[in-house]
Amino acid sequence: MLSDAHVAELARAARRRVGVALDPSKAQMYHLRLTPIARREGLTHPGELIEMGLMRPDDPAWDVMVDALLNAETSFFRDRAPFDVFAQAILPELAHKRGDGDKIRIWSAGCSTGQEAYSLAMLLHEAREEGRCGAFEVIATDISERLLDRARSGAYSQFEAQRGLSIRRLIRHFERAGETWRISDRLRASVRFINHNLLHDAGQLGMFDAIFCRNVLIAFDAETRADVLERLGEAAHNDAPLFLGADEDIAGGMRCFTPSRVHQGVFTRITGRAAAA
Ligand SMILES: C[S@@+](CC[C@H](N)C(=O)[O-])C[C@H]1O[C@@H](n2cnc3c(N)ncnc32)[C@H](O)[C@@H]1O
């Protein structure tokens, strides 16, 4: 098992690099996740990996270790309700506002292996095919190149595909290759996966009509959460909705967002004087 001192060093590295606050009570899980990395380096114990890293604070090994500790849990149409709200309440208004003008732009921030971004692309494709919206683009970002590589491949196991997807959508948006379900080329082309750290300025990503940042803020401490909400606010058009996870709120981000009066888990980018105050 990792010592308290090892966990404290890991927590320092995770906080500095990705803003994530590690939980000391999960020392055993961190030990298990780091063990294969230690073995690859010819070491017997992950504690040795941390001690080696301590001698070289800028060693890329820290990035590999922090990456292995990220919580990447996700699924297609996770929790269902936010996607229904998006499709039934938000998208029709957005489509009306845009008409045949600029593309509708949606951001999946902290996209893990891509299921959230592809779920949104499915909704938008279906609406487009049925003449309910015009052109769109989904930008999906994460800090982990390992997770983004998987997302870009668009390939999911039977188990992953079954979690949250109806048979109708599997047939409509996927091709089957043996035990793997692969997102159709057309759907894949509408999602752009980009490596982006939510602690950094998001200006290069452009402005968004809706942001999904679900089950990401929960891993940050209060100060980091407030910083990240501020950056999300800077990337959101006035009145744009921000979708958070079921257990998340905008404490610390009230300057930019206000809870939707109608939809739980949805927050609206504040416009005008309230935002500037
Ligand atoms: C639990 S997953 C959530 C995935 C998806 N949003 C969902 O709700 O199903 C959290 C994701 O946030 C990413 N993440 C954590 N810290 C980050 C940061 N500082 N910048 C960008 N992504 C980060 C992790 O790599 C992970 O993929």
JSON list of N, CA and C in Angstrom, two decimals, residues 184-250:
[
{"chain": "A", "resi": 184, "resn": "SER", "atom": "N", "xyz": [-20.29, 5.55, -36.81]},
{"chain": "A", "resi": 184, "resn": "SER", "atom": "CA", "xyz": [-20.24, 5.75, -38.26]},
{"chain": "A", "resi": 184, "resn": "SER", "atom": "C", "xyz": [-19.30, 6.91, -38.60]},
{"chain": "A", "resi": 185, "resn": "ASP", "atom": "N", "xyz": [-18.69, 6.84, -39.79]},
{"chain": "A", "resi": 185, "resn": "ASP", "atom": "CA", "xyz": [-17.73, 7.88, -40.21]},
{"chain": "A", "resi": 185, "resn": "ASP", "atom": "C", "xyz": [-18.38, 9.25, -40.19]},
{"chain": "A", "resi": 186, "resn": "ARG", "atom": "N", "xyz": [-19.65, 9.28, -40.60]},
{"chain": "A", "resi": 186, "resn": "ARG", "atom": "CA", "xyz": [-20.36, 10.55, -40.71]},
{"chain": "A", "resi": 186, "resn": "ARG", "atom": "C", "xyz": [-20.50, 11.21, -39.32]},
{"chain": "A", "resi": 187, "resn": "LEU", "atom": "N", "xyz": [-20.84, 10.41, -38.34]},
{"chain": "A", "resi": 187, "resn": "LEU", "atom": "CA", "xyz": [-21.01, 10.93, -36.98]},
{"chain": "A", "resi": 187, "resn": "LEU", "atom": "C", "xyz": [-19.65, 11.34, -36.41]},
{"chain": "A", "resi": 188, "resn": "ARG", "atom": "N", "xyz": [-18.65, 10.49, -36.69]},
{"chain": "A", "resi": 188, "resn": "ARG", "atom": "CA", "xyz": [-17.30, 10.76, -36.18]},
{"chain": "A", "resi": 188, "resn": "ARG", "atom": "C", "xyz": [-16.78, 12.10, -36.71]},
{"chain": "A", "resi": 189, "resn": "ALA", "atom": "N", "xyz": [-17.13, 12.39, -37.99]},
{"chain": "A", "resi": 189, "resn": "ALA", "atom": "CA", "xyz": [-16.63, 13.61, -38.63]},
{"chain": "A", "resi": 189, "resn": "ALA", "atom": "C", "xyz": [-17.25, 14.87, -38.00]},
{"chain": "A", "resi": 190, "resn": "SER", "atom": "N", "xyz": [-18.36, 14.72, -37.27]},
{"chain": "A", "resi": 190, "resn": "SER", "atom": "CA", "xyz": [-18.99, 15.92, -36.71]},
{"chain": "A", "resi": 190, "resn": "SER", "atom": "C", "xyz": [-18.50, 16.24, -35.30]},
{"chain": "A", "resi": 191, "resn": "VAL", "atom": "N", "xyz": [-17.60, 15.41, -34.77]},
{"chain": "A", "resi": 191, "resn": "VAL", "atom": "CA", "xyz": [-17.05, 15.67, -33.43]},
{"chain": "A", "resi": 191, "resn": "VAL", "atom": "C", "xyz": [-15.54, 15.88, -33.55]},
{"chain": "A", "resi": 192, "resn": "ARG", "atom": "N", "xyz": [-15.05, 16.97, -32.96]},
{"chain": "A", "resi": 192, "resn": "ARG", "atom": "CA", "xyz": [-13.61, 17.23, -32.97]},
{"chain": "A", "resi": 192, "resn": "ARG", "atom": "C", "xyz": [-13.07, 17.07, -31.56]},
{"chain": "A", "resi": 193, "resn": "PHE", "atom": "N", "xyz": [-12.11, 16.15, -31.38]},
{"chain": "A", "resi": 193, "resn": "PHE", "atom": "CA", "xyz": [-11.53, 15.90, -30.06]},
{"chain": "A", "resi": 193, "resn": "PHE", "atom": "C", "xyz": [-10.22, 16.67, -29.92]},
{"chain": "A", "resi": 194, "resn": "ILE", "atom": "N", "xyz": [-10.13, 17.46, -28.87]},
{"chain": "A", "resi": 194, "resn": "ILE", "atom": "CA", "xyz": [-8.98, 18.36, -28.69]},
{"chain": "A", "resi": 194, "resn": "ILE", "atom": "C", "xyz": [-8.47, 18.22, -27.25]},
{"chain": "A", "resi": 195, "resn": "ASN", "atom": "N", "xyz": [-7.14, 18.18, -27.12]},
{"chain": "A", "resi": 195, "resn": "ASN", "atom": "CA", "xyz": [-6.57, 18.13, -25.77]},
{"chain": "A", "resi": 195, "resn": "ASN", "atom": "C", "xyz": [-6.61, 19.53, -25.16]},
{"chain": "A", "resi": 196, "resn": "HIS", "atom": "N", "xyz": [-7.32, 19.65, -24.05]},
{"chain": "A", "resi": 196, "resn": "HIS", "atom": "CA", "xyz": [-7.43, 20.97, -23.41]},
{"chain": "A", "resi": 196, "resn": "HIS", "atom": "C", "xyz": [-7.55, 20.79, -21.89]},
{"chain": "A", "resi": 197, "resn": "ASN", "atom": "N", "xyz": [-6.74, 21.55, -21.17]},
{"chain": "A", "resi": 197, "resn": "ASN", "atom": "CA", "xyz": [-6.80, 21.53, -19.71]},
{"chain": "A", "resi": 197, "resn": "ASN", "atom": "C", "xyz": [-7.80, 22.61, -19.26]},
{"chain": "A", "resi": 198, "resn": "LEU", "atom": "N", "xyz": [-8.82, 22.21, -18.53]},
{"chain": "A", "resi": 198, "resn": "LEU", "atom": "CA", "xyz": [-9.86, 23.16, -18.12]},
{"chain": "A", "resi": 198, "resn": "LEU", "atom": "C", "xyz": [-9.34, 24.25, -17.19]},
{"chain": "A", "resi": 199, "resn": "LEU", "atom": "N", "xyz": [-8.11, 24.08, -16.66]},
{"chain": "A", "resi": 199, "resn": "LEU", "atom": "CA", "xyz": [-7.53, 25.13, -15.82]},
{"chain": "A", "resi": 199, "resn": "LEU", "atom": "C", "xyz": [-6.98, 26.27, -16.67]},
{"chain": "A", "resi": 200, "resn": "HIS", "atom": "N", "xyz": [-6.89, 26.03, -18.01]},
{"chain": "A", "resi": 200, "resn": "HIS", "atom": "CA", "xyz": [-6.28, 27.04, -18.89]},
{"chain": "A", "resi": 200, "resn": "HIS", "atom": "C", "xyz": [-7.35, 27.78, -19.69]},
{"chain": "A", "resi": 201, "resn": "ASP", "atom": "N", "xyz": [-6.93, 28.91, -20.25]},
{"chain": "A", "resi": 201, "resn": "ASP", "atom": "CA", "xyz": [-7.83, 29.73, -21.07]},
{"chain": "A", "resi": 201, "resn": "ASP", "atom": "C", "xyz": [-8.34, 28.90, -22.26]},
{"chain": "A", "resi": 202, "resn": "ALA", "atom": "N", "xyz": [-9.65, 29.04, -22.54]},
{"chain": "A", "resi": 202, "resn": "ALA", "atom": "CA", "xyz": [-10.26, 28.22, -23.61]},
{"chain": "A", "resi": 202, "resn": "ALA", "atom": "C", "xyz": [-10.51, 29.04, -24.87]},
{"chain": "A", "resi": 203, "resn": "GLY", "atom": "N", "xyz": [-9.89, 30.23, -24.94]},
{"chain": "A", "resi": 203, "resn": "GLY", "atom": "CA", "xyz": [-10.16, 31.15, -26.06]},
{"chain": "A", "resi": 203, "resn": "GLY", "atom": "C", "xyz": [-10.01, 30.51, -27.43]},
{"chain": "A", "resi": 204, "resn": "GLN", "atom": "N", "xyz": [-9.03, 29.60, -27.56]},
{"chain": "A", "resi": 204, "resn": "GLN", "atom": "CA", "xyz": [-8.76, 29.02, -28.89]},
{"chain": "A", "resi": 204, "resn": "GLN", "atom": "C", "xyz": [-9.89, 28.09, -29.35]},
{"chain": "A", "resi": 205, "resn": "LEU", "atom": "N", "xyz": [-10.78, 27.72, -28.44]},
{"chain": "A", "resi": 205, "resn": "LEU", "atom": "CA", "xyz": [-11.87, 26.81, -28.83]},
{"chain": "A", "resi": 205, "resn": "LEU", "atom": "C", "xyz": [-13.05, 27.56, -29.43]},
{"chain": "A", "resi": 206, "resn": "GLY", "atom": "N", "xyz": [-13.09, 28.87, -29.26]},
{"chain": "A", "resi": 206, "resn": "GLY", "atom": "CA", "xyz": [-14.21, 29.66, -29.79]},
{"chain": "A", "resi": 206, "resn": "GLY", "atom": "C", "xyz": [-15.37, 29.73, -28.79]},
{"chain": "A", "resi": 207, "resn": "MET", "atom": "N", "xyz": [-16.50, 30.23, -29.27]},
{"chain": "A", "resi": 207, "resn": "MET", "atom": "CA", "xyz": [-17.66, 30.44, -28.40]},
{"chain": "A", "resi": 207, "resn": "MET", "atom": "C", "xyz": [-18.70, 29.33, -28.61]},
{"chain": "A", "resi": 208, "resn": "PHE", "atom": "N", "xyz": [-19.46, 29.02, -27.55]},
{"chain": "A", "resi": 208, "resn": "PHE", "atom": "CA", "xyz": [-20.38, 27.88, -27.61]},
{"chain": "A", "resi": 208, "resn": "PHE", "atom": "C", "xyz": [-21.82, 28.27, -27.29]},
{"chain": "A", "resi": 209, "resn": "ASP", "atom": "N", "xyz": [-22.74, 27.51, -27.91]},
{"chain": "A", "resi": 209, "resn": "ASP", "atom": "CA", "xyz": [-24.17, 27.72, -27.68]},
{"chain": "A", "resi": 209, "resn": "ASP", "atom": "C", "xyz": [-24.67, 26.89, -26.50]},
{"chain": "A", "resi": 210, "resn": "ALA", "atom": "N", "xyz": [-23.95, 25.85, -26.15]},
{"chain": "A", "resi": 210, "resn": "ALA", "atom": "CA", "xyz": [-24.29, 25.03, -24.97]},
{"chain": "A", "resi": 210, "resn": "ALA", "atom": "C", "xyz": [-23.01, 24.30, -24.55]},
{"chain": "A", "resi": 211, "resn": "ILE", "atom": "N", "xyz": [-22.86, 24.14, -23.23]},
{"chain": "A", "resi": 211, "resn": "ILE", "atom": "CA", "xyz": [-21.68, 23.43, -22.71]},
{"chain": "A", "resi": 211, "resn": "ILE", "atom": "C", "xyz": [-22.14, 22.30, -21.80]},
{"chain": "A", "resi": 212, "resn": "PHE", "atom": "N", "xyz": [-21.62, 21.11, -22.05]},
{"chain": "A", "resi": 212, "resn": "PHE", "atom": "CA", "xyz": [-21.79, 19.98, -21.14]},
{"chain": "A", "resi": 212, "resn": "PHE", "atom": "C", "xyz": [-20.46, 19.82, -20.41]},
{"chain": "A", "resi": 213, "resn": "CYS", "atom": "N", "xyz": [-20.49, 19.98, -19.09]},
{"chain": "A", "resi": 213, "resn": "CYS", "atom": "CA", "xyz": [-19.28, 19.74, -18.29]},
{"chain": "A", "resi": 213, "resn": "CYS", "atom": "C", "xyz": [-19.73, 18.89, -17.12]},
{"chain": "A", "resi": 214, "resn": "ARG", "atom": "N", "xyz": [-20.09, 17.67, -17.42]},
{"chain": "A", "resi": 214, "resn": "ARG", "atom": "CA", "xyz": [-20.78, 16.84, -16.45]},
{"chain": "A", "resi": 214, "resn": "ARG", "atom": "C", "xyz": [-19.81, 15.90, -15.73]},
{"chain": "A", "resi": 215, "resn": "ASN", "atom": "N", "xyz": [-19.94, 15.85, -14.41]},
{"chain": "A", "resi": 215, "resn": "ASN", "atom": "CA", "xyz": [-19.15, 14.92, -13.60]},
{"chain": "A", "resi": 215, "resn": "ASN", "atom": "C", "xyz": [-17.65, 15.19, -13.70]},
{"chain": "A", "resi": 216, "resn": "VAL", "atom": "N", "xyz": [-17.31, 16.44, -13.88]},
{"chain": "A", "resi": 216, "resn": "VAL", "atom": "CA", "xyz": [-15.91, 16.87, -13.97]},
{"chain": "A", "resi": 216, "resn": "VAL", "atom": "C", "xyz": [-15.58, 17.76, -12.76]},
{"chain": "A", "resi": 217, "resn": "LEU", "atom": "N", "xyz": [-16.43, 18.77, -12.51]},
{"chain": "A", "resi": 217, "resn": "LEU", "atom": "CA", "xyz": [-16.16, 19.73, -11.42]},
{"chain": "A", "resi": 217, "resn": "LEU", "atom": "C", "xyz": [-16.09, 19.05, -10.07]},
{"chain": "A", "resi": 218, "resn": "ILE", "atom": "N", "xyz": [-16.79, 17.95, -9.94]},
{"chain": "A", "resi": 218, "resn": "ILE", "atom": "CA", "xyz": [-16.87, 17.25, -8.66]},
{"chain": "A", "resi": 218, "resn": "ILE", "atom": "C", "xyz": [-15.49, 16.80, -8.17]},
{"chain": "A", "resi": 219, "resn": "ALA", "atom": "N", "xyz": [-14.54, 16.66, -9.12]},
{"chain": "A", "resi": 219, "resn": "ALA", "atom": "CA", "xyz": [-13.20, 16.20, -8.74]},
{"chain": "A", "resi": 219, "resn": "ALA", "atom": "C", "xyz": [-12.30, 17.35, -8.30]},
{"chain": "A", "resi": 220, "resn": "PHE", "atom": "N", "xyz": [-12.78, 18.60, -8.44]},
{"chain": "A", "resi": 220, "resn": "PHE", "atom": "CA", "xyz": [-11.95, 19.77, -8.11]},
{"chain": "A", "resi": 220, "resn": "PHE", "atom": "C", "xyz": [-12.28, 20.30, -6.72]},
{"chain": "A", "resi": 221, "resn": "ASP", "atom": "N", "xyz": [-11.32, 21.02, -6.11]},
{"chain": "A", "resi": 221, "resn": "ASP", "atom": "CA", "xyz": [-11.67, 21.71, -4.86]},
{"chain": "A", "resi": 221, "resn": "ASP", "atom": "C", "xyz": [-12.43, 23.00, -5.21]},
{"chain": "A", "resi": 222, "resn": "ALA", "atom": "N", "xyz": [-12.97, 23.67, -4.17]},
{"chain": "A", "resi": 222, "resn": "ALA", "atom": "CA", "xyz": [-13.87, 24.81, -4.40]},
{"chain": "A", "resi": 222, "resn": "ALA", "atom": "C", "xyz": [-13.22, 25.91, -5.23]},
{"chain": "A", "resi": 223, "resn": "GLU", "atom": "N", "xyz": [-11.94, 26.19, -4.92]},
{"chain": "A", "resi": 223, "resn": "GLU", "atom": "CA", "xyz": [-11.25, 27.29, -5.61]},
{"chain": "A", "resi": 223, "resn": "GLU", "atom": "C", "xyz": [-11.08, 26.97, -7.10]},
{"chain": "A", "resi": 224, "resn": "THR", "atom": "N", "xyz": [-10.68, 25.73, -7.40]},
{"chain": "A", "resi": 224, "resn": "THR", "atom": "CA", "xyz": [-10.48, 25.32, -8.80]},
{"chain": "A", "resi": 224, "resn": "THR", "atom": "C", "xyz": [-11.81, 25.31, -9.53]},
{"chain": "A", "resi": 225, "resn": "ARG", "atom": "N", "xyz": [-12.84, 24.85, -8.85]},
{"chain": "A", "resi": 225, "resn": "ARG", "atom": "CA", "xyz": [-14.18, 24.81, -9.46]},
{"chain": "A", "resi": 225, "resn": "ARG", "atom": "C", "xyz": [-14.61, 26.22, -9.90]},
{"chain": "A", "resi": 226, "resn": "ALA", "atom": "N", "xyz": [-14.37, 27.19, -9.01]},
{"chain": "A", "resi": 226, "resn": "ALA", "atom": "CA", "xyz": [-14.75, 28.57, -9.33]},
{"chain": "A", "resi": 226, "resn": "ALA", "atom": "C", "xyz": [-13.97, 29.07, -10.54]},
{"chain": "A", "resi": 227, "resn": "ASP", "atom": "N", "xyz": [-12.67, 28.76, -10.59]},
{"chain": "A", "resi": 227, "resn": "ASP", "atom": "CA", "xyz": [-11.82, 29.17, -11.74]},
{"chain": "A", "resi": 227, "resn": "ASP", "atom": "C", "xyz": [-12.34, 28.56, -13.03]},
{"chain": "A", "resi": 228, "resn": "VAL", "atom": "N", "xyz": [-12.65, 27.26, -12.97]},
{"chain": "A", "resi": 228, "resn": "VAL", "atom": "CA", "xyz": [-13.08, 26.55, -14.18]},
{"chain": "A", "resi": 228, "resn": "VAL", "atom": "C", "xyz": [-14.43, 27.10, -14.65]},
{"chain": "A", "resi": 229, "resn": "LEU", "atom": "N", "xyz": [-15.33, 27.38, -13.70]},
{"chain": "A", "resi": 229, "resn": "LEU", "atom": "CA", "xyz": [-16.64, 27.93, -14.08]},
{"chain": "A", "resi": 229, "resn": "LEU", "atom": "C", "xyz": [-16.48, 29.29, -14.77]},
{"chain": "A", "resi": 230, "resn": "GLU", "atom": "N", "xyz": [-15.52, 30.06, -14.26]},
{"chain": "A", "resi": 230, "resn": "GLU", "atom": "CA", "xyz": [-15.25, 31.37, -14.88]},
{"chain": "A", "resi": 230, "resn": "GLU", "atom": "C", "xyz": [-14.81, 31.18, -16.33]},
{"chain": "A", "resi": 231, "resn": "ARG", "atom": "N", "xyz": [-13.95, 30.21, -16.58]},
{"chain": "A", "resi": 231, "resn": "ARG", "atom": "CA", "xyz": [-13.46, 29.96, -17.95]},
{"chain": "A", "resi": 231, "resn": "ARG", "atom": "C", "xyz": [-14.58, 29.42, -18.83]},
{"chain": "A", "resi": 232, "resn": "LEU", "atom": "N", "xyz": [-15.43, 28.58, -18.26]},
{"chain": "A", "resi": 232, "resn": "LEU", "atom": "CA", "xyz": [-16.56, 28.07, -19.05]},
{"chain": "A", "resi": 232, "resn": "LEU", "atom": "C", "xyz": [-17.47, 29.24, -19.43]},
{"chain": "A", "resi": 233, "resn": "GLY", "atom": "N", "xyz": [-17.65, 30.16, -18.47]},
{"chain": "A", "resi": 233, "resn": "GLY", "atom": "CA", "xyz": [-18.49, 31.34, -18.71]},
{"chain": "A", "resi": 233, "resn": "GLY", "atom": "C", "xyz": [-17.94, 32.18, -19.85]},
{"chain": "A", "resi": 234, "resn": "GLU", "atom": "N", "xyz": [-16.60, 32.31, -19.90]},
{"chain": "A", "resi": 234, "resn": "GLU", "atom": "CA", "xyz": [-16.00, 33.12, -20.96]},
{"chain": "A", "resi": 234, "resn": "GLU", "atom": "C", "xyz": [-16.23, 32.50, -22.33]},
{"chain": "A", "resi": 235, "resn": "ALA", "atom": "N", "xyz": [-16.44, 31.18, -22.38]},
{"chain": "A", "resi": 235, "resn": "ALA", "atom": "CA", "xyz": [-16.60, 30.49, -23.68]},
{"chain": "A", "resi": 235, "resn": "ALA", "atom": "C", "xyz": [-18.07, 30.31, -24.07]},
{"chain": "A", "resi": 236, "resn": "ALA", "atom": "N", "xyz": [-18.98, 30.80, -23.20]},
{"chain": "A", "resi": 236, "resn": "ALA", "atom": "CA", "xyz": [-20.41, 30.57, -23.46]},
{"chain": "A", "resi": 236, "resn": "ALA", "atom": "C", "xyz": [-21.08, 31.85, -23.96]},
{"chain": "A", "resi": 237, "resn": "HIS", "atom": "N", "xyz": [-21.86, 31.73, -25.02]},
{"chain": "A", "resi": 237, "resn": "HIS", "atom": "CA", "xyz": [-22.65, 32.87, -25.48]},
{"chain": "A", "resi": 237, "resn": "HIS", "atom": "C", "xyz": [-23.63, 33.27, -24.38]},
{"chain": "A", "resi": 238, "resn": "ASN", "atom": "N", "xyz": [-24.09, 34.52, -24.40]},
{"chain": "A", "resi": 238, "resn": "ASN", "atom": "CA", "xyz": [-25.12, 34.96, -23.46]},
{"chain": "A", "resi": 238, "resn": "ASN", "atom": "C", "xyz": [-26.31, 34.01, -23.51]},
{"chain": "A", "resi": 239, "resn": "ASP", "atom": "N", "xyz": [-26.82, 33.67, -22.35]},
{"chain": "A", "resi": 239, "resn": "ASP", "atom": "CA", "xyz": [-27.99, 32.79, -22.21]},
{"chain": "A", "resi": 239, "resn": "ASP", "atom": "C", "xyz": [-27.71, 31.32, -22.55]},
{"chain": "A", "resi": 240, "resn": "ALA", "atom": "N", "xyz": [-26.47, 30.98, -22.89]},
{"chain": "A", "resi": 240, "resn": "ALA", "atom": "CA", "xyz": [-26.17, 29.58, -23.23]},
{"chain": "A", "resi": 240, "resn": "ALA", "atom": "C", "xyz": [-26.33, 28.71, -21.99]},
{"chain": "A", "resi": 241, "resn": "PRO", "atom": "N", "xyz": [-26.87, 27.50, -22.14]},
{"chain": "A", "resi": 241, "resn": "PRO", "atom": "CA", "xyz": [-27.00, 26.61, -20.98]},
{"chain": "A", "resi": 241, "resn": "PRO", "atom": "C", "xyz": [-25.70, 25.85, -20.70]},
{"chain": "A", "resi": 242, "resn": "LEU", "atom": "N", "xyz": [-25.45, 25.65, -19.40]},
{"chain": "A", "resi": 242, "resn": "LEU", "atom": "CA", "xyz": [-24.34, 24.81, -18.95]},
{"chain": "A", "resi": 242, "resn": "LEU", "atom": "C", "xyz": [-24.96, 23.62, -18.26]},
{"chain": "A", "resi": 243, "resn": "PHE", "atom": "N", "xyz": [-24.62, 22.42, -18.71]},
{"chain": "A", "resi": 243, "resn": "PHE", "atom": "CA", "xyz": [-25.15, 21.19, -18.09]},
{"chain": "A", "resi": 243, "resn": "PHE", "atom": "C", "xyz": [-24.09, 20.63, -17.17]},
{"chain": "A", "resi": 244, "resn": "LEU", "atom": "N", "xyz": [-24.45, 20.45, -15.88]},
{"chain": "A", "resi": 244, "resn": "LEU", "atom": "CA", "xyz": [-23.53, 19.83, -14.92]},
{"chain": "A", "resi": 244, "resn": "LEU", "atom": "C", "xyz": [-24.06, 18.45, -14.53]},
{"chain": "A", "resi": 245, "resn": "GLY", "atom": "N", "xyz": [-23.25, 17.70, -13.78]},
{"chain": "A", "resi": 245, "resn": "GLY", "atom": "CA", "xyz": [-23.67, 16.38, -13.32]},
{"chain": "A", "resi": 245, "resn": "GLY", "atom": "C", "xyz": [-24.73, 16.49, -12.23]},
{"chain": "A", "resi": 246, "resn": "ALA", "atom": "N", "xyz": [-25.38, 15.37, -11.95]},
{"chain": "A", "resi": 246, "resn": "ALA", "atom": "CA", "xyz": [-26.51, 15.36, -11.01]},
{"chain": "A", "resi": 246, "resn": "ALA", "atom": "C", "xyz": [-26.11, 15.88, -9.63]},
{"chain": "A", "resi": 247, "resn": "ASP", "atom": "N", "xyz": [-24.86, 15.63, -9.19]},
{"chain": "A", "resi": 247, "resn": "ASP", "atom": "CA", "xyz": [-24.46, 16.04, -7.83]},
{"chain": "A", "resi": 247, "resn": "ASP", "atom": "C", "xyz": [-23.64, 17.32, -7.84]},
{"chain": "A", "resi": 248, "resn": "GLU", "atom": "N", "xyz": [-23.67, 18.05, -8.92]},
{"chain": "A", "resi": 248, "resn": "GLU", "atom": "CA", "xyz": [-22.81, 19.24, -9.02]},
{"chain": "A", "resi": 248, "resn": "GLU", "atom": "C", "xyz": [-23.64, 20.52, -9.01]},
{"chain": "A", "resi": 249, "resn": "ASP", "atom": "N", "xyz": [-23.00, 21.62, -8.53]},
{"chain": "A", "resi": 249, "resn": "ASP", "atom": "CA", "xyz": [-23.69, 22.92, -8.62]},
{"chain": "A", "resi": 249, "resn": "ASP", "atom": "C", "xyz": [-22.68, 23.99, -9.01]},
{"chain": "A", "resi": 250, "resn": "ILE", "atom": "N", "xyz": [-23.15, 25.24, -9.04]},
{"chain": "A", "resi": 250, "resn": "ILE", "atom": "CA", "xyz": [-22.27, 26.32, -9.51]},
{"chain": "A", "resi": 250, "resn": "ILE", "atom": "C", "xyz": [-21.74, 27.16, -8.37]}
]
